[in-house]
């Protein structure tokens, strides 16, 4: 069988599957939020009653988590962001009061270099930041 014929067969079967099953799921989703129907006759058995109770519980749980997400999580994220911004500003205000980088003490355990780095001038690490890092090369 040629590759083209196999592809046509595969795409035709996937189209048949989509036509057969996707409308059903769309209808089920649309009606899932409505009130549960009353069971009568042969449909009123223990299995169906339990299934309806599970569906109702799932709907209530989903509503609880939706409300928690909207009314708890989002305000918590906003408050955490405000707190982070305040701390960030305080940090840089304090940083501005420190002496310049060139005048700070460089301890023996800082900026240990046993060989040059393979990038740049060989003295700066991969995560070097000129605003906060300084290395006295004369040591």
Coordinates of C-alpha atoms in Angstrom, one line a residue:
X1 CA 0.0 0.0 0.0
X2 CA 1.4 3.4 -0.9
X3 CA 2.2 6.0 1.7
X4 CA -0.4 8.3 0.2
X5 CA -3.1 5.7 0.6
X6 CA -2.1 5.0 4.2
X7 CA -2.2 8.7 5.0
X8 CA -5.6 9.1 3.4
X9 CA -6.9 6.1 5.4
X10 CA -5.4 7.5 8.6
X11 CA -6.9 11.0 8.1
X12 CA -10.2 9.6 7.1
X13 CA -10.4 7.5 10.3
X14 CA -9.4 10.4 12.4
X15 CA -12.1 12.6 10.8
X16 CA -14.7 9.8 11.4
X17 CA -13.5 9.7 15.1
X18 CA -13.8 13.4 15.4
X19 CA -17.2 13.6 13.9
X20 CA -18.5 10.7 16.0
X21 CA -17.1 11.7 19.4
X22 CA -16.4 15.5 19.6
X23 CA -20.0 16.7 19.3
X24 CA -21.0 14.3 22.2
X25 CA -18.3 15.8 24.5
X26 CA -19.4 19.3 23.6
X27 CA -23.0 18.5 24.5
X28 CA -22.0 16.8 27.7
X29 CA -19.9 19.8 28.8
X30 CA -22.7 22.2 28.1
X31 CA -25.2 20.3 30.2
X32 CA -22.9 19.3 33.0
X33 CA -23.4 22.6 34.8
X34 CA -27.2 22.2 34.8
X35 CA -29.1 20.7 37.7
X36 CA -29.1 16.9 38.1
X37 CA -32.2 15.2 36.6
X38 CA -34.5 13.1 38.8
X39 CA -34.0 9.4 38.3
X40 CA -37.2 7.4 37.6
X41 CA -38.0 3.9 36.7
X42 CA -35.2 1.5 35.9
X43 CA -32.6 4.3 36.0
X44 CA -33.3 4.8 39.7
X45 CA -30.7 2.4 41.1
X46 CA -27.8 2.5 43.5
X47 CA -25.1 2.9 40.8
X48 CA -26.8 5.9 39.1
X49 CA -27.6 7.5 42.4
X50 CA -24.0 7.2 43.5
X51 CA -22.8 8.5 40.1
X52 CA -25.0 11.6 40.4
X53 CA -23.8 12.2 44.0
X54 CA -20.2 12.0 42.7
X55 CA -21.0 14.5 39.9
X56 CA -22.6 16.9 42.3
X57 CA -19.7 16.7 44.7
X58 CA -17.3 17.3 41.8
X59 CA -19.2 20.4 40.8
X60 CA -19.2 21.7 44.4
X61 CA -15.5 21.0 44.7
X62 CA -14.7 22.7 41.4
X63 CA -16.7 25.8 42.6
X64 CA -14.8 25.8 45.9
X65 CA -11.4 25.8 44.2
X66 CA -12.5 28.4 41.7
X67 CA -13.5 30.7 44.5
X68 CA -10.3 30.0 46.4
X69 CA -8.3 30.8 43.3
X70 CA -10.1 34.1 42.7
X71 CA -10.6 35.4 46.2
X72 CA -7.5 34.0 48.1
X73 CA -4.7 33.2 45.6
X74 CA -4.9 36.3 43.5
X75 CA -5.0 38.7 46.5
X76 CA -2.1 36.7 48.1
X77 CA -0.1 37.1 44.9
X78 CA -0.8 40.8 44.8
X79 CA 0.2 41.3 48.5
X80 CA 3.4 39.2 48.0
X81 CA 4.3 41.3 45.0
X82 CA 3.8 44.6 46.9
X83 CA 6.0 43.2 49.8
X84 CA 8.7 42.1 47.3
X85 CA 8.7 45.6 45.8
X86 CA 9.0 47.3 49.2
X87 CA 11.9 44.9 50.2
X88 CA 13.6 45.5 46.8
X89 CA 13.5 49.3 47.2
X90 CA 14.8 49.0 50.8
X91 CA 17.7 46.8 49.7
X92 CA 18.8 49.3 47.1
X93 CA 18.4 52.2 49.4
X94 CA 20.8 50.4 51.8
X95 CA 23.1 49.5 49.0
X96 CA 23.4 53.2 48.1
X97 CA 24.8 54.0 51.6
X98 CA 27.6 51.5 51.4
X99 CA 31.1 52.7 50.2
X100 CA 32.0 52.3 46.6
X101 CA 33.0 48.8 45.3
X102 CA 36.6 49.8 45.0
X103 CA 36.9 50.8 48.6
X104 CA 35.4 47.6 50.1
X105 CA 37.4 45.0 51.8
X106 CA 38.1 41.9 49.7
X107 CA 38.5 38.8 51.8
X108 CA 40.7 35.8 51.0
X109 CA 37.7 33.6 50.3
X110 CA 36.3 35.9 47.7
X111 CA 37.1 35.8 44.0
X112 CA 39.5 32.9 44.1
X113 CA 41.1 32.4 40.7
X114 CA 43.2 29.4 40.0
X115 CA 43.0 29.8 36.2
X116 CA 41.4 32.2 33.8
X117 CA 37.8 31.7 32.6
X118 CA 37.5 30.8 29.0
X119 CA 35.3 33.9 28.2
X120 CA 35.7 37.6 28.3
X121 CA 38.9 38.9 30.0
X122 CA 39.2 35.6 32.0
X123 CA 38.6 37.3 35.4
X124 CA 34.8 37.5 35.5
X125 CA 32.5 34.6 36.3
X126 CA 29.6 33.6 34.1
X127 CA 27.2 35.4 36.4
X128 CA 29.3 38.5 36.9
X129 CA 27.3 41.7 37.6
X130 CA 29.4 44.9 37.4
X131 CA 26.9 46.7 39.7
X132 CA 27.5 44.4 42.7
X133 CA 30.7 42.4 41.9
X134 CA 34.3 43.8 42.1
X135 CA 37.6 42.1 42.0
X136 CA 40.9 43.7 42.9
X137 CA 43.3 42.3 40.3
X138 CA 46.5 43.5 42.0
X139 CA 46.2 40.8 44.8

